[in-house]
PDB file of C-alpha atoms and ligand atoms in Angstrom:
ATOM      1  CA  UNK Y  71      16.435 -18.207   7.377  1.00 47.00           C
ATOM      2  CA  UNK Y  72      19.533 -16.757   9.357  1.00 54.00           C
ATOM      3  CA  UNK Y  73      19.425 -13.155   7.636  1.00 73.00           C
ATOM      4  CA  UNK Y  74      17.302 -10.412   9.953  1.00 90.00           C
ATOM      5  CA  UNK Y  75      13.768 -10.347   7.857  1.00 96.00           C
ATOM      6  CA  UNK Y  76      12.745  -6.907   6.713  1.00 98.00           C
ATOM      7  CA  UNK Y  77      10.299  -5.646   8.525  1.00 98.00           C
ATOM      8  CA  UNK Y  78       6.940  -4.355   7.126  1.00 98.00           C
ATOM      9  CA  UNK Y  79       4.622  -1.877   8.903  1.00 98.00           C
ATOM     10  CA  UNK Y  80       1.249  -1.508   7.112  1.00 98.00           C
ATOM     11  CA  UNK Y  81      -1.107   1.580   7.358  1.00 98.00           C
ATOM     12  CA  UNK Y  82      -4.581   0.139   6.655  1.00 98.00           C
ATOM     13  CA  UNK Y  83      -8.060   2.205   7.261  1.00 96.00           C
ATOM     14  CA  UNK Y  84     -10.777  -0.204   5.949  1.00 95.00           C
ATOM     15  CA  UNK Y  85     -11.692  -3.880   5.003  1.00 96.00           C
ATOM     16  CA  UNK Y  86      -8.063  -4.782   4.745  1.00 97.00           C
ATOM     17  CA  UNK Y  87      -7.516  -7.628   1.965  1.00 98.00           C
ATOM     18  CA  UNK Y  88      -4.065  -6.516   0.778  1.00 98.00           C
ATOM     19  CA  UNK Y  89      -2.832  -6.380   4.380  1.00 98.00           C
ATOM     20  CA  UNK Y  90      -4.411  -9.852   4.336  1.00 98.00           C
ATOM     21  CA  UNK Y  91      -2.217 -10.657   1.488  1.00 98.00           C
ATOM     22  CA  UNK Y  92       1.021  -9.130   2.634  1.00 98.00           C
ATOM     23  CA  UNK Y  93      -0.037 -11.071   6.313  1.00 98.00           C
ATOM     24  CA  UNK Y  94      -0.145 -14.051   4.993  1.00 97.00           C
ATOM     25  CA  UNK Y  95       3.118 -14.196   2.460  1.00 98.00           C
ATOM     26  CA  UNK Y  96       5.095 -13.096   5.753  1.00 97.00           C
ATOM     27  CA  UNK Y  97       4.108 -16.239   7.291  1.00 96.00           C
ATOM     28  CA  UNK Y  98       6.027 -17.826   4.856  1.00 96.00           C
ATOM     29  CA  UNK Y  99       9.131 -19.076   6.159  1.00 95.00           C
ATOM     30  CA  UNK Y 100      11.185 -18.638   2.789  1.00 96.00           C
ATOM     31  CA  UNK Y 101       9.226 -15.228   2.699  1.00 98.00           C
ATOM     32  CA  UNK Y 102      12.198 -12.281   3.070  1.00 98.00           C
ATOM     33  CA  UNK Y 103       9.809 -10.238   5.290  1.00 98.00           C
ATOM     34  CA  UNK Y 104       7.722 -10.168   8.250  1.00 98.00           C
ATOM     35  CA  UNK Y 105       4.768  -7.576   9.075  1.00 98.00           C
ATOM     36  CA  UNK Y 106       5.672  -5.518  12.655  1.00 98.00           C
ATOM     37  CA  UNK Y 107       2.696  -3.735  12.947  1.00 98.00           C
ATOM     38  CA  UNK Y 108      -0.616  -2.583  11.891  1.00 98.00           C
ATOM     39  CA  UNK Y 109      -1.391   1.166  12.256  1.00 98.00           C
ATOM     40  CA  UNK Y 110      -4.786   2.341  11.348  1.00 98.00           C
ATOM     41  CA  UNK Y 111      -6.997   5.436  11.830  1.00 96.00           C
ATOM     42  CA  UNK Y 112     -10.216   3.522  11.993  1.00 96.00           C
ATOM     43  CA  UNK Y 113     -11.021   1.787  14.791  1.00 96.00           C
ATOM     44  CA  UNK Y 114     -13.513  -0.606  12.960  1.00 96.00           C
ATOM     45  CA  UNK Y 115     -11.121  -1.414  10.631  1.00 97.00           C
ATOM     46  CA  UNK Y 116     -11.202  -5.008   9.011  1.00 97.00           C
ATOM     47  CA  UNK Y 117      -7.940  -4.784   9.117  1.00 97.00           C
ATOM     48  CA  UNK Y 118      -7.477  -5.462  12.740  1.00 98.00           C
ATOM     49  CA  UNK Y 119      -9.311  -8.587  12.945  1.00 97.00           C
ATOM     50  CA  UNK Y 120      -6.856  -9.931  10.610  1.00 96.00           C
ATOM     51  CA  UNK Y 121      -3.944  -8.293  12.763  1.00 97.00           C
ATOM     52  CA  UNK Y 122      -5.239 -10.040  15.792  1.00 97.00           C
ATOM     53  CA  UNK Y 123      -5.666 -13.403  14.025  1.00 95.00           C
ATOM     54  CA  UNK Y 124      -1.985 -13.503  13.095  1.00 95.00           C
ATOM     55  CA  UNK Y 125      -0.673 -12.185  15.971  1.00 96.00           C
ATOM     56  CA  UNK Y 126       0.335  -8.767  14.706  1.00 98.00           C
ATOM     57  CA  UNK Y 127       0.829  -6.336  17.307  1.00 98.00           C
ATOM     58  CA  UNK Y 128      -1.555  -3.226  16.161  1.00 98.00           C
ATOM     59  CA  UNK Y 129      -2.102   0.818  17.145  1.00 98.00           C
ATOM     60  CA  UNK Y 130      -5.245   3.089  16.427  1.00 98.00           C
ATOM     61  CA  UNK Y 131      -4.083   6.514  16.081  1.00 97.00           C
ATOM     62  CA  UNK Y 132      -6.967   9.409  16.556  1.00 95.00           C
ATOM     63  CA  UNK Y 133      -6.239  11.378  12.829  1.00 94.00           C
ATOM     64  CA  UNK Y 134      -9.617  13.484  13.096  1.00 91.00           C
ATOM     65  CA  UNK Y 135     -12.587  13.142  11.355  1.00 84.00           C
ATOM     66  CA  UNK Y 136     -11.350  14.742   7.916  1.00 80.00           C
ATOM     67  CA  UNK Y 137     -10.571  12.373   5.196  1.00 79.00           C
ATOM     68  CA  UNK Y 138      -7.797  12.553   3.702  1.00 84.00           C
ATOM     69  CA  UNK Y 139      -6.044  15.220   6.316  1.00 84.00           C
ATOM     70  CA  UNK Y 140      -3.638  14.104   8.739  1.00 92.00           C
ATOM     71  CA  UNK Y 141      -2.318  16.050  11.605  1.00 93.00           C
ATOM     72  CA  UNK Y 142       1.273  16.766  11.670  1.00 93.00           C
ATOM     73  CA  UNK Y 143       1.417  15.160  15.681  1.00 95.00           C
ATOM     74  CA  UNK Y 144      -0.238  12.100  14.203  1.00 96.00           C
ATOM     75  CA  UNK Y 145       2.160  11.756  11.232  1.00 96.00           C
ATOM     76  CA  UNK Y 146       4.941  12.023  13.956  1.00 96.00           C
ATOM     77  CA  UNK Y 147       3.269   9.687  16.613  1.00 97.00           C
ATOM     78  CA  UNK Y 148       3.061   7.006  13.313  1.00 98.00           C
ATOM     79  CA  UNK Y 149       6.477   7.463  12.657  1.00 98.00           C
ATOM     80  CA  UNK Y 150       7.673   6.812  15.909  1.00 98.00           C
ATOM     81  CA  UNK Y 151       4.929   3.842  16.117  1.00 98.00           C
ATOM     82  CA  UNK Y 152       6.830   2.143  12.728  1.00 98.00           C
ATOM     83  CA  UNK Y 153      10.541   2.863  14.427  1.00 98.00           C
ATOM     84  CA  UNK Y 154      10.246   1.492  17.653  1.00 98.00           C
ATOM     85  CA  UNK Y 155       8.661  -1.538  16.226  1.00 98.00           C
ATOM     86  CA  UNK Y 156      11.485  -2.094  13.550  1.00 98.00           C
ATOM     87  CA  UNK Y 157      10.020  -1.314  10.566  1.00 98.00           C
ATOM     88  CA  UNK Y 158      12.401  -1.232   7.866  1.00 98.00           C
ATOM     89  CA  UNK Y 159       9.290  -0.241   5.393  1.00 98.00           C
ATOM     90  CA  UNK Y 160       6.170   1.426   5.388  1.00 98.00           C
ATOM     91  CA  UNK Y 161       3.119  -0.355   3.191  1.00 98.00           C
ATOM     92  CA  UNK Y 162       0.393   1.805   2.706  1.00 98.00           C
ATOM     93  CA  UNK Y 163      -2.874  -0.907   2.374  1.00 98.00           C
ATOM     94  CA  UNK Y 164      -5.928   1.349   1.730  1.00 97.00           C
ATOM     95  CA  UNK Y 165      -4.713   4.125   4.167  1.00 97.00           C
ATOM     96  CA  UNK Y 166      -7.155   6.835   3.026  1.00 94.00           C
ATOM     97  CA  UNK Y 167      -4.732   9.853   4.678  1.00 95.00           C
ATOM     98  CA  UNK Y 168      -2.273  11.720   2.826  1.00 93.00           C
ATOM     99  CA  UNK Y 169       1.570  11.807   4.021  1.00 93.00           C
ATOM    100  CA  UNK Y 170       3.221  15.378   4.004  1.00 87.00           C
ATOM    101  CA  UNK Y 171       5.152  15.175   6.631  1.00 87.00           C
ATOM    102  CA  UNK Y 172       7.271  13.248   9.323  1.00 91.00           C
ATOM    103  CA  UNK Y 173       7.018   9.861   7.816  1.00 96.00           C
ATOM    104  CA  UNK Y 174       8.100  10.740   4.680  1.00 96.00           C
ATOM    105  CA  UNK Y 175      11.292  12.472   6.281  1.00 96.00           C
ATOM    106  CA  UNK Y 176      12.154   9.333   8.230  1.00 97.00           C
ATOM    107  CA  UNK Y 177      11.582   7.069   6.257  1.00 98.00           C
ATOM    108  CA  UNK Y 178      12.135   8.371   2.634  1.00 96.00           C
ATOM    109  CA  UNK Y 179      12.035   6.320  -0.258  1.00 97.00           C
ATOM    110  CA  UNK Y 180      10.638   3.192   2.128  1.00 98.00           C
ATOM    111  CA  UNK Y 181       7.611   4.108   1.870  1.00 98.00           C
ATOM    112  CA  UNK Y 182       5.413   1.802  -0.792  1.00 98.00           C
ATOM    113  CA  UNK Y 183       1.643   2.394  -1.974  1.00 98.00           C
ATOM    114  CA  UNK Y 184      -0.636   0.222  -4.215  1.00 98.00           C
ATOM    115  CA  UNK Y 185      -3.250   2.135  -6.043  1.00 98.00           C
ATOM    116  CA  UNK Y 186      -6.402   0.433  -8.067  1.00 98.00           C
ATOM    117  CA  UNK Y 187      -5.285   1.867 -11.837  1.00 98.00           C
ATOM    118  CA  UNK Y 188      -2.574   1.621 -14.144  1.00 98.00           C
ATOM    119  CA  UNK Y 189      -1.041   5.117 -12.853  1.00 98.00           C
ATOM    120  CA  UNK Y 190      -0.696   7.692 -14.080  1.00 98.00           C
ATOM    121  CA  UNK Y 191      -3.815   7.317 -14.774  1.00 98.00           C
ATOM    122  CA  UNK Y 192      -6.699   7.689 -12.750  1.00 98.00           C
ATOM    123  CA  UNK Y 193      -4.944   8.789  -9.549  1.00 98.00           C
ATOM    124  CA  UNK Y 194      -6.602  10.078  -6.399  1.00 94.00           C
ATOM    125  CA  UNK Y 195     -10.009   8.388  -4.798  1.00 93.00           C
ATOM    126  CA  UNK Y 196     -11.933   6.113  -7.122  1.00 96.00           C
ATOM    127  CA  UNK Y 197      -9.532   4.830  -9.297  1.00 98.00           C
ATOM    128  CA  UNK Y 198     -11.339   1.799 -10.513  1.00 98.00           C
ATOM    129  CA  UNK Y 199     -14.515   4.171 -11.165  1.00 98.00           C
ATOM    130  CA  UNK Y 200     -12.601   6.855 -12.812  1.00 98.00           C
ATOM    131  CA  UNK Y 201     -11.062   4.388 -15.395  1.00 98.00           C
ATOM    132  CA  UNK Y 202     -14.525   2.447 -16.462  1.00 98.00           C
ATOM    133  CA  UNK Y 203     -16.094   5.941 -17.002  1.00 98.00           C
ATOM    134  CA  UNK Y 204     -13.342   7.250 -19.171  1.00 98.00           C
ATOM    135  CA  UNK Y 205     -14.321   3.970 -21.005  1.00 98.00           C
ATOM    136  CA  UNK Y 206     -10.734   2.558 -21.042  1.00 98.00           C
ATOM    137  CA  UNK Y 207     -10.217  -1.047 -22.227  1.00 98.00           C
ATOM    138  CA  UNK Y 208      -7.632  -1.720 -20.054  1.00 98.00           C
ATOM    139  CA  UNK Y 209      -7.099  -1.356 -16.627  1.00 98.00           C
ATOM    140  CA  UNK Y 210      -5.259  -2.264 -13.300  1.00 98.00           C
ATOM    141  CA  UNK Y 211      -3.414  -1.674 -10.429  1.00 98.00           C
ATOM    142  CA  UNK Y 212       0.040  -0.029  -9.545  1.00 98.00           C
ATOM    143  CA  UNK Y 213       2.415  -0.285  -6.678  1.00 98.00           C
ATOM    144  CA  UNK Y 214       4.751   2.554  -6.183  1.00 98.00           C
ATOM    145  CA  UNK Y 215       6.907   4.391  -3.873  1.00 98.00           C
ATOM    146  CA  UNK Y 216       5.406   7.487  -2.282  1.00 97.00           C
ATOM    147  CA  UNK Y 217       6.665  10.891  -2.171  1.00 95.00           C
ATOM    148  CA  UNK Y 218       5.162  14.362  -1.817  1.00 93.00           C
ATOM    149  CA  UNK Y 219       2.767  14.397  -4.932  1.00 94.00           C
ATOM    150  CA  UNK Y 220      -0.578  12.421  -4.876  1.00 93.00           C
ATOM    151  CA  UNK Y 221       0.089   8.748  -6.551  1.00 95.00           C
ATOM    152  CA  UNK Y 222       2.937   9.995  -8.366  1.00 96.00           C
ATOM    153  CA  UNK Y 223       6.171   8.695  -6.933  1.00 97.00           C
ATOM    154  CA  UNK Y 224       8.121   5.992  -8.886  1.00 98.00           C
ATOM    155  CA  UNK Y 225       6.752   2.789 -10.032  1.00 98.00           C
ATOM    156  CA  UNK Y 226       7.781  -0.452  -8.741  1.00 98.00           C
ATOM    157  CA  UNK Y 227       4.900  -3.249 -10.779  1.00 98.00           C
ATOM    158  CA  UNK Y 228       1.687  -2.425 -12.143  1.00 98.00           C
ATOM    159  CA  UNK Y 229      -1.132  -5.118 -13.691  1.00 98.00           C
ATOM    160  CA  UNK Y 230      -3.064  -4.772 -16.261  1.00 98.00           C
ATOM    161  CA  UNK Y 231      -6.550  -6.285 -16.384  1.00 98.00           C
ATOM    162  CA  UNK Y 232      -8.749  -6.130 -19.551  1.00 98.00           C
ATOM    163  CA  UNK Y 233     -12.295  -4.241 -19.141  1.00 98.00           C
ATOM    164  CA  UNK Y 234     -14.799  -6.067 -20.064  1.00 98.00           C
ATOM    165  CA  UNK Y 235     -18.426  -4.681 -21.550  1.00 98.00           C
ATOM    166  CA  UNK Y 236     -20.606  -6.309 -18.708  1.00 98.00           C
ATOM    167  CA  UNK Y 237     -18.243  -4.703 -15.983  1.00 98.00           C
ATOM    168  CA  UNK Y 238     -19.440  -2.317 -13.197  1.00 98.00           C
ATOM    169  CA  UNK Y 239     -17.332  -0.617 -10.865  1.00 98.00           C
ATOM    170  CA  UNK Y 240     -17.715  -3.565  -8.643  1.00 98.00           C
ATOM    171  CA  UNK Y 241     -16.851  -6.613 -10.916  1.00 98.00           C
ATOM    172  CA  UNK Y 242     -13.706  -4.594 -12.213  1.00 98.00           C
ATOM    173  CA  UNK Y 243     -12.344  -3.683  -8.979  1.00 98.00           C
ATOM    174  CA  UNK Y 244     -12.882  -7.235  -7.376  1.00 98.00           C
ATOM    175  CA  UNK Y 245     -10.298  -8.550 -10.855  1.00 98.00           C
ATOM    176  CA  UNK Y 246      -8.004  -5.716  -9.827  1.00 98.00           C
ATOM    177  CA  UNK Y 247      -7.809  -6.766  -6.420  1.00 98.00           C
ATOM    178  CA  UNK Y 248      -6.775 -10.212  -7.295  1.00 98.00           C
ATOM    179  CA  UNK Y 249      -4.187  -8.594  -8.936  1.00 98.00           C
ATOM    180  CA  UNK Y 250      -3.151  -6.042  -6.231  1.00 98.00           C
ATOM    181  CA  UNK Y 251      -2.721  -9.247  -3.821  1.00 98.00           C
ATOM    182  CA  UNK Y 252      -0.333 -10.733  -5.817  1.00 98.00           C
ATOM    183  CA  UNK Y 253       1.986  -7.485  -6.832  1.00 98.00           C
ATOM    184  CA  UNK Y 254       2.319  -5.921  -3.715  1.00 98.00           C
ATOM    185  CA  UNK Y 255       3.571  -9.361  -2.290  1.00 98.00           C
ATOM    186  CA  UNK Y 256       5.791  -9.428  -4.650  1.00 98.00           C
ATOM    187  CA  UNK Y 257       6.821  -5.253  -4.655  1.00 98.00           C
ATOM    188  CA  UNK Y 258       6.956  -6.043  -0.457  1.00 98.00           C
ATOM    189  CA  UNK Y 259       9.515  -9.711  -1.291  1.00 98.00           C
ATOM    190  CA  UNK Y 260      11.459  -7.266  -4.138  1.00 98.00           C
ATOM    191  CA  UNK Y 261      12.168  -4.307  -1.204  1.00 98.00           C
ATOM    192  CA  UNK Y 262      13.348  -7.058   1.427  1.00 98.00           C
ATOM    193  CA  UNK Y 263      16.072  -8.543  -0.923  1.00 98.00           C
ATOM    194  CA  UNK Y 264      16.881  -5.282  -1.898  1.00 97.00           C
ATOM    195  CA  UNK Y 265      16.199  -5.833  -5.835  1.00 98.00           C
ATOM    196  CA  UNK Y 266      14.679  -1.963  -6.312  1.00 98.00           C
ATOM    197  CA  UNK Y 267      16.631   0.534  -7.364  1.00 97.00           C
ATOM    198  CA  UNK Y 268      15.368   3.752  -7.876  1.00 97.00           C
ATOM    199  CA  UNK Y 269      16.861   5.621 -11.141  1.00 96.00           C
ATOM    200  CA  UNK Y 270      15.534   9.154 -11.656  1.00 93.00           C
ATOM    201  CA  UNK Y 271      12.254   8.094 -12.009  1.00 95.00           C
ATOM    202  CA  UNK Y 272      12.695   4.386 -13.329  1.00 98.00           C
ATOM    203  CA  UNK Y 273      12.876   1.766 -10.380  1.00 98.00           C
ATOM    204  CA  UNK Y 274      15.006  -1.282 -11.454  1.00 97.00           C
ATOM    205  CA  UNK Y 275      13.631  -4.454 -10.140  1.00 96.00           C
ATOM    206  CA  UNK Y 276      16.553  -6.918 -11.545  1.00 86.00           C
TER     207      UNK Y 276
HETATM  208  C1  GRF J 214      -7.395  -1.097  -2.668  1.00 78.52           C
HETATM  209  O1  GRF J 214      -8.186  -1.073  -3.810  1.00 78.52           O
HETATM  210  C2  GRF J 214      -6.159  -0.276  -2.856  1.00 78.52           C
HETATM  211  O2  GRF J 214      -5.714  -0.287  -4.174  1.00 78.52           O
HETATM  212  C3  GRF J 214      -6.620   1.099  -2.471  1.00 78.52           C
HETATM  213  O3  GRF J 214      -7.512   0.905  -1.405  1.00 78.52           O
HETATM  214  C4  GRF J 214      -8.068  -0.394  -1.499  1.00 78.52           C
HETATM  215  C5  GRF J 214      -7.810  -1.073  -0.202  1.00 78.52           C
HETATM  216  O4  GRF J 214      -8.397  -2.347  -0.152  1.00 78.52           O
HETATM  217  N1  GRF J 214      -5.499   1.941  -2.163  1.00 78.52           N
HETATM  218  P1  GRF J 214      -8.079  -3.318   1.039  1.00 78.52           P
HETATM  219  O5  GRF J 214      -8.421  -2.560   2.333  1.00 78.52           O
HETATM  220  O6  GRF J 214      -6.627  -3.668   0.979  1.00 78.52           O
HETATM  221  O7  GRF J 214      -8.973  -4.496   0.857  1.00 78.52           O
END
């Protein structure tokens, strides 16, 4: 491919499976993106062994013990992290921090986020949980872009995948994972042809 890929920097704190995915699709050579960098606030991380194994250059930032809370320097340091390694998008992969700051500012509306439920539903921590205790039928997985509000900036794909009575949370979550591999691929592949365009809040993917 002569064109300059798009480059993909993914914020991952934990076991790391959808980084996994989006890894692994970027090795592609047809594939319209490659990964720059991993960035995580956990230094045990699953993530990273799968950085290393692909050759994926990767940072641990210190973010402080609170969940969920991110220091301002840290959202800056991140920021800079993504830029100087050319990232032309941000993919949040199970980053358990919320963005209020710098990031979003430089790089708004490239920013993407996959959350386990068919949004808006469920949003926040424990989305899989959430849904089976509402005792929906069906359920799924969302990718959107992120703004200032918790899981509520525009929707680029979402899944659905059918509840079944025998589920617990860990049977549904491990269908909605299948499921969250294969749309954020495809959410990173639509951003890196350029295919999304953001309407209000309607994101065209023609
Ligand atoms: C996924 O369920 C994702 O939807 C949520 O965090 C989980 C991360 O899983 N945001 P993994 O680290 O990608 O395996």
């Amino acid at each position: 491919m002569s064109a300059k890929r798009c480059g993909v920097a993914v914020l991952a704190s934990g076991r790391g499976s959808n980084f996994k995915a989006i890894a692994e699709a970027c090795r592609r050579e047809d594939f319209p993106a490659t990964v720059v960098c991993l960035v995580t606030d956990n230094p045990e991380a699953g993530a990273l062994e799968t950085a290393k194994a692909n050759g994926i250059p990767t940072f641990t930032v210190d973010a402080g013990p609170k969940k969920g809370r991110i220091p301002k320097e840290v959202e800056d340091e991140i920021a800079s992290i993504c830029e100087q390694q050319g990232a032309d998008v941000i993919a949040l992969a199970g980053f358990m921090r919320i963005l209020r700051g710098a990031l979003l500012d430089r790089f708004e509306g490239r920013i993407i986020n996959i959350h386990p439920a068919l949004l808006p539903s469920f949003k926040g921590l424990h989305g899989v949980r959430q849904a089976l205790e509402y005792g929906v039928k069906v359920a799924g997985c969302t990718v959107h872009f992120v703004d200032r509000s918790i899981d509520g900036g525009p929707i680029i794909l979402q899944s659905a995948v059918e509840v079944r009575d025998d589920d617990d949370e860990d049977s549904l979550a491990a269908r909605i994972l299948e499921q969250e591999h294969r749309i954020y691929v495809e959410a990173v592949e639509l951003f890196a042809l350029g295919k999304l365009e953001v309407i209000e809040r309607r994101v065209r993917t023609g």
